[in-house]
Structures are given as structure tokens and as C-alpha cells.
Short mmCIF file of C-alpha atoms in Angstrom, two decimals:
data_model
loop_
_atom_site.label_atom_id
_atom_site.label_comp_id
_atom_site.label_asym_id
_atom_site.label_seq_id
_atom_site.Cartn_x
_atom_site.Cartn_y
_atom_site.Cartn_z
CA VAL A 978 -102.95 -53.17 -44.25
CA LEU A 979 -106.51 -51.81 -44.19
CA THR A 980 -108.41 -54.93 -45.18
CA VAL A 981 -106.32 -57.96 -44.20
CA LEU A 982 -103.96 -57.09 -41.33
CA THR A 983 -106.21 -54.57 -39.55
CA VAL A 984 -109.84 -53.49 -39.45
CA ASN A 985 -109.69 -50.19 -41.34
CA SER A 986 -106.85 -48.84 -39.19
CA GLY A 987 -105.72 -45.47 -40.49
CA ILE A 988 -103.05 -45.42 -37.79
CA ALA A 989 -101.43 -48.55 -39.24
CA VAL A 990 -101.41 -47.03 -42.73
CA GLY A 991 -99.91 -43.85 -41.27
CA VAL A 992 -97.16 -45.81 -39.52
CA VAL A 993 -96.31 -47.63 -42.75
CA THR A 994 -96.14 -44.31 -44.59
CA ALA A 995 -93.97 -42.75 -41.89
CA LEU A 996 -91.58 -45.71 -41.92
CA GLN A 997 -91.19 -45.31 -45.67
CA PHE A 998 -90.33 -41.63 -45.60
CA ALA A 999 -88.68 -40.96 -42.21
CA PRO A 1000 -85.37 -42.62 -43.25
CA VAL A 1001 -85.27 -40.40 -46.35
CA LEU A 1002 -85.39 -37.34 -44.11
CA ALA A 1003 -82.85 -38.70 -41.63
CA LEU A 1004 -80.30 -40.24 -44.01
CA SER A 1005 -80.39 -38.11 -47.16
CA ALA A 1006 -77.32 -36.04 -46.24
CA TRP A 1007 -75.16 -39.13 -45.75
CA ALA A 1008 -76.68 -40.76 -48.83
CA GLY A 1009 -75.82 -37.72 -50.93
CA LEU A 1010 -72.26 -37.78 -49.66
CA LEU A 1011 -71.99 -41.46 -50.56
CA ALA A 1012 -73.33 -40.71 -54.03
CA ASP A 1013 -70.57 -38.11 -54.46
CA ARG A 1014 -67.84 -40.53 -53.42
CA LEU A 1015 -68.68 -43.89 -55.02
CA PRO A 1016 -69.49 -44.99 -58.60
CA ARG A 1017 -73.12 -44.05 -59.11
CA ARG A 1018 -73.97 -46.80 -61.59
CA ARG A 1019 -72.86 -49.51 -59.16
CA LEU A 1020 -74.64 -47.84 -56.26
CA LEU A 1021 -77.81 -47.67 -58.33
CA MET A 1022 -77.53 -51.36 -59.16
CA ALA A 1023 -77.20 -52.11 -55.44
CA THR A 1024 -80.18 -50.00 -54.38
CA GLN A 1025 -82.40 -51.29 -57.16
CA GLY A 1026 -81.41 -54.85 -56.30
CA ALA A 1027 -82.22 -54.26 -52.64
CA MET A 1028 -85.64 -52.87 -53.54
CA GLY A 1029 -86.31 -55.92 -55.67
CA VAL A 1030 -85.33 -58.28 -52.86
CA LEU A 1031 -87.63 -56.47 -50.42
CA ALA A 1032 -90.56 -56.67 -52.83
CA LEU A 1033 -89.94 -60.38 -53.44
CA GLY A 1034 -89.62 -61.02 -49.70
CA LEU A 1035 -92.95 -59.42 -48.88
CA GLY A 1036 -94.47 -61.05 -51.94
CA ALA A 1037 -93.42 -64.46 -50.63
CA LEU A 1038 -95.09 -63.82 -47.27
CA VAL A 1039 -98.44 -62.48 -48.47
CA PRO A 1040 -99.68 -65.46 -50.57
CA SER A 1041 -98.60 -67.88 -47.84
CA GLY A 1042 -100.92 -66.22 -45.34
CA ARG A 1043 -98.14 -65.84 -42.77
CA VAL A 1044 -97.69 -62.10 -43.14
CA GLU A 1045 -98.34 -60.00 -40.05
CA LEU A 1046 -98.52 -56.26 -39.52
CA TRP A 1047 -95.04 -56.06 -38.02
CA HIS A 1048 -93.66 -57.68 -41.17
CA VAL A 1049 -95.08 -54.80 -43.19
CA TYR A 1050 -93.58 -52.30 -40.74
CA VAL A 1051 -90.14 -53.88 -41.10
CA PHE A 1052 -90.28 -54.01 -44.89
CA ALA A 1053 -91.55 -50.41 -45.04
CA GLY A 1054 -88.68 -49.22 -42.83
CA LEU A 1055 -86.09 -51.11 -44.86
CA LEU A 1056 -87.55 -49.73 -48.08
CA GLY A 1057 -87.28 -46.24 -46.61
CA VAL A 1058 -83.59 -46.76 -45.83
CA VAL A 1059 -82.86 -48.04 -49.34
CA THR A 1060 -84.88 -45.21 -50.89
CA ALA A 1061 -82.85 -42.66 -48.92
CA PHE A 1062 -79.73 -43.85 -50.75
CA ASP A 1063 -81.43 -44.52 -54.08
CA ASN A 1064 -82.90 -41.04 -54.58
CA PRO A 1065 -79.70 -38.93 -54.68
CA VAL A 1066 -77.84 -41.57 -56.68
CA ARG A 1067 -80.61 -41.89 -59.26
CA GLN A 1068 -81.04 -38.14 -59.63
CA THR A 1069 -77.33 -37.41 -60.06
CA PHE A 1070 -76.84 -40.37 -62.40
CA VAL A 1071 -78.96 -38.56 -64.99
CA ALA A 1072 -76.09 -36.08 -65.39
CA GLU A 1073 -73.74 -38.94 -66.28
CA MET A 1074 -75.91 -40.30 -69.07
CA VAL A 1075 -76.08 -37.16 -71.22
CA PRO A 1076 -73.76 -34.30 -72.21
CA ALA A 1077 -74.01 -31.11 -70.18
CA ASP A 1078 -75.81 -29.23 -72.97
CA LYS A 1079 -78.61 -31.82 -73.00
CA LEU A 1080 -78.98 -32.14 -69.23
CA SER A 1081 -82.08 -29.95 -68.95
CA ASN A 1082 -83.86 -32.03 -71.59
CA ALA A 1083 -82.85 -35.24 -69.82
CA VAL A 1084 -84.15 -33.97 -66.49
CA GLY A 1085 -87.43 -33.00 -68.13
CA LEU A 1086 -87.76 -36.42 -69.78
CA ASN A 1087 -86.96 -38.12 -66.48
CA SER A 1088 -89.66 -36.09 -64.71
CA ALA A 1089 -92.16 -36.83 -67.47
CA SER A 1090 -91.58 -40.58 -67.27
CA PHE A 1091 -91.85 -40.48 -63.47
CA ASN A 1092 -95.15 -38.58 -63.57
CA ALA A 1093 -96.49 -40.84 -66.31
CA ALA A 1094 -95.79 -43.85 -64.10
CA ARG A 1095 -97.57 -42.13 -61.20
CA LEU A 1096 -100.54 -41.51 -63.46
CA VAL A 1097 -100.88 -44.98 -64.98
CA GLY A 1098 -99.31 -47.23 -62.34
CA PRO A 1099 -101.81 -47.00 -59.45
CA GLY A 1100 -104.81 -47.67 -61.66
CA VAL A 1101 -103.21 -50.70 -63.32
CA ALA A 1102 -101.93 -52.00 -59.98
CA GLY A 1103 -105.34 -51.65 -58.35
CA LEU A 1104 -107.01 -53.64 -61.12
CA LEU A 1105 -104.33 -56.35 -60.96
CA ILE A 1106 -104.62 -56.60 -57.17
CA ALA A 1107 -108.35 -57.11 -57.54
CA ALA A 1108 -107.69 -59.80 -60.15
CA VAL A 1109 -104.76 -61.82 -58.74
CA GLY A 1110 -104.10 -60.51 -55.23
CA SER A 1111 -101.51 -58.20 -53.70
CA GLY A 1112 -98.94 -60.94 -53.06
CA TRP A 1113 -98.41 -61.66 -56.74
CA LEU A 1114 -98.16 -57.94 -57.43
CA PHE A 1115 -95.32 -57.65 -54.92
CA ILE A 1116 -93.57 -60.53 -56.70
CA LEU A 1117 -94.13 -58.92 -60.11
CA ASN A 1118 -92.81 -55.64 -58.75
CA GLY A 1119 -89.68 -57.39 -57.48
CA VAL A 1120 -89.09 -59.05 -60.84
CA THR A 1121 -89.35 -55.75 -62.72
CA PHE A 1122 -86.32 -54.41 -60.86
CA GLY A 1123 -84.33 -57.01 -62.79
CA ALA A 1124 -84.93 -55.05 -66.00
CA THR A 1125 -83.43 -51.92 -64.44
CA ILE A 1126 -80.41 -53.82 -63.16
CA LEU A 1127 -79.81 -55.44 -66.56
CA ALA A 1128 -80.07 -52.05 -68.26
CA LEU A 1129 -77.47 -50.64 -65.87
CA MET A 1130 -75.20 -53.67 -66.34
CA TYR A 1131 -75.20 -53.48 -70.12
CA MET A 1132 -74.83 -49.73 -70.46
CA ARG A 1133 -72.04 -48.58 -72.75
CA THR A 1134 -69.91 -47.23 -69.92
CA ARG A 1135 -67.45 -45.58 -72.30
CA GLU A 1136 -70.21 -43.20 -73.37
CA LEU A 1137 -71.06 -42.15 -69.81
CA HIS A 1138 -70.02 -38.68 -68.67
CA VAL A 1139 -68.73 -39.79 -65.29
CA LEU A 1140 -68.64 -36.98 -62.75
CA PRO A 1141 -65.51 -36.69 -60.59
CA SER A 1142 -65.75 -38.27 -57.15
CA ALA A 1143 -65.68 -36.01 -54.11
CA PRO A 1144 -62.51 -36.32 -51.99
CA ARG A 1145 -62.75 -37.91 -48.57
CA GLU A 1146 -62.52 -35.07 -46.09
CA LYS A 1147 -63.81 -34.51 -42.59
CA GLY A 1148 -66.74 -32.20 -41.97
CA GLN A 1149 -68.26 -32.36 -45.46
CA ILE A 1150 -71.81 -32.72 -44.16
CA ARG A 1151 -71.30 -29.88 -41.69
CA GLU A 1152 -69.96 -27.75 -44.53
CA GLY A 1153 -73.05 -28.56 -46.57
CA ILE A 1154 -75.31 -27.55 -43.69
CA ARG A 1155 -73.40 -24.28 -43.26
CA TYR A 1156 -73.80 -23.57 -46.96
CA VAL A 1157 -77.56 -24.12 -46.79
CA ARG A 1158 -77.83 -21.86 -43.73
CA LYS A 1159 -76.23 -19.05 -45.72
CA ARG A 1160 -78.73 -19.41 -48.59
CA THR A 1161 -82.09 -18.04 -47.56
CA ASP A 1162 -83.58 -18.99 -50.92
CA ILE A 1163 -82.76 -22.66 -50.33
CA ILE A 1164 -84.12 -22.49 -46.78
CA VAL A 1165 -87.41 -21.01 -48.00
CA ILE A 1166 -87.76 -23.75 -50.62
CA MET A 1167 -87.02 -26.46 -48.05
CA VAL A 1168 -89.56 -25.05 -45.59
CA VAL A 1169 -92.28 -24.78 -48.24
CA VAL A 1170 -91.64 -28.29 -49.54
CA GLY A 1171 -91.54 -29.65 -45.99
CA VAL A 1172 -94.85 -28.06 -45.00
CA VAL A 1173 -96.62 -29.09 -48.21
CA SER A 1174 -95.24 -32.64 -48.03
CA THR A 1175 -96.20 -33.04 -44.37
CA PHE A 1176 -99.70 -31.60 -44.44
CA GLY A 1177 -100.79 -31.56 -48.07
CA LEU A 1178 -99.44 -34.70 -49.74
CA ASN A 1179 -100.78 -37.45 -47.48
CA PHE A 1180 -102.59 -39.04 -50.41
CA GLN A 1181 -101.35 -42.52 -49.55
CA LEU A 1182 -103.18 -42.35 -46.22
CA THR A 1183 -106.21 -40.22 -46.98
CA SER A 1184 -107.08 -41.79 -50.33
CA ALA A 1185 -106.84 -45.31 -48.90
CA MET A 1186 -109.11 -44.41 -45.99
CA MET A 1187 -111.53 -42.57 -48.25
CA ALA A 1188 -111.80 -45.42 -50.74
CA LYS A 1189 -112.24 -48.14 -48.13
CA VAL A 1190 -114.02 -46.52 -45.19
CA GLU A 1191 -116.08 -43.74 -46.77
CA PHE A 1192 -117.05 -45.42 -50.03
CA GLY A 1193 -116.56 -49.11 -49.19
CA LYS A 1194 -114.51 -49.76 -52.33
CA GLY A 1195 -111.68 -52.18 -53.02
CA PRO A 1196 -108.17 -52.05 -54.51
CA GLY A 1197 -109.38 -51.46 -58.06
CA GLU A 1198 -111.21 -48.27 -57.17
CA TYR A 1199 -108.39 -47.20 -54.84
CA GLY A 1200 -105.89 -47.57 -57.68
CA ILE A 1201 -108.02 -45.48 -60.01
CA LEU A 1202 -108.33 -42.83 -57.28
CA GLY A 1203 -104.54 -42.84 -56.92
CA SER A 1204 -104.13 -42.25 -60.65
CA ILE A 1205 -106.60 -39.36 -60.58
CA LEU A 1206 -104.83 -37.71 -57.64
CA ALA A 1207 -101.46 -38.09 -59.41
#
């Protein structure tokens, strides 16, 4: 976005970032309700497959030279919608993979693997982009979702601790909102997380602008900067 589709436009990077995260804010309540009602393993296969298709689609456009800025906007928005449904399903699915007495350890391991990926991934990706180009990295990213889908397909489902599905009733989202309004501790946490996320975690925008505009560096250095900030 900064180097090919625009001339160092921070606004364009900001729009892409907003399109990725705005659907998560708008759709998370409905996504959580869907995760409570439908089989989580199948939902996770669907969301991971959709993410893979989006990555492959953008990867097909970039090497061809036909990609335009609005293409990136569309793919970012679609990724945001899929992510809104993927997050609650993925987080609750952890509880189905382990017994209740090992859930805290599983959550900790899940967080550790996520943070390890945030630490190593940007640096490796930046170096690969510098070597082979961003288009092929999108394609590689899309292919890697196949491993997740295969792992979900071949899970020993008899060993899963499937959580009971929520009944279909009217007003469930409203009831959830009323519950949150009664819990001041939850409201405080949501406000703090919202403020910090909005004003303090804009690394995707600020680090990209800093690497390119301030220091005149490329994707390799930007990736290393992303790993350091993780």
C-alpha cells in the first residue's frame, strides 16, 4: 500500500487497518451467538478456509500487476468480516479440545503460541517479501491455511469435549448487553481495552510509516521492526 499503490499514504494504510478491525467491533456479538449455536469445529474450518481463499485471491492479483488500491480495501473488509466470526469460534474451541481441569494450561499455551508467531512472523515475512515479493507471500499464506483445515478435519472428534449448543431464543444479544451493563468490572475492562487499542496499538500504521517515510527502509526492516514491537 505504501510503496506500490500509493506514494507513502498513511491515510490509505489507516483505511486498510480500519477495514480489518471495524467488522470485528460491529459483528462480534452476532458472531459469538453463532459460535454458541453451531458446531465450532465446522465453523472454524469455514472461517479458516475463507481466510485462505482471500489470501490466495489477493496473491493472484499482486504478481499480475493488476491490483489496485480498492482491491486491497475490499479484501481487507472481507478479512475483517471473517475475522469477526473466527475469533470467538477459535477462542471457545480451545475449551472443547481439553478437559476442564486442563483448560487454564491450554489457554496459556494458546496465548504463548500466538505471541511467538507475532514475535517471529513479521521478521520472517519482511525478509521473504524483500526476497520474492509480497504476491508470493500472500499465496504462501493462503496455502498454510490448508494445514489448519486438515488438522481440524482429521481430529479425533470422539475425544473432543463438545460444549452444549445454546438454544435458539429471541433477545439473546439484548440479554447479553443487559448482563454487561450490570457488571461494572466488565465495563471498565472494555473501556480500558478500547482506549488502549484505539490510541496505543496502532503499530500497523505507525511502524509502517516510520520504517518507510522516516528511515527510508523496505519490507525487510519493517518486518524486523514489527517483531521488535511484538
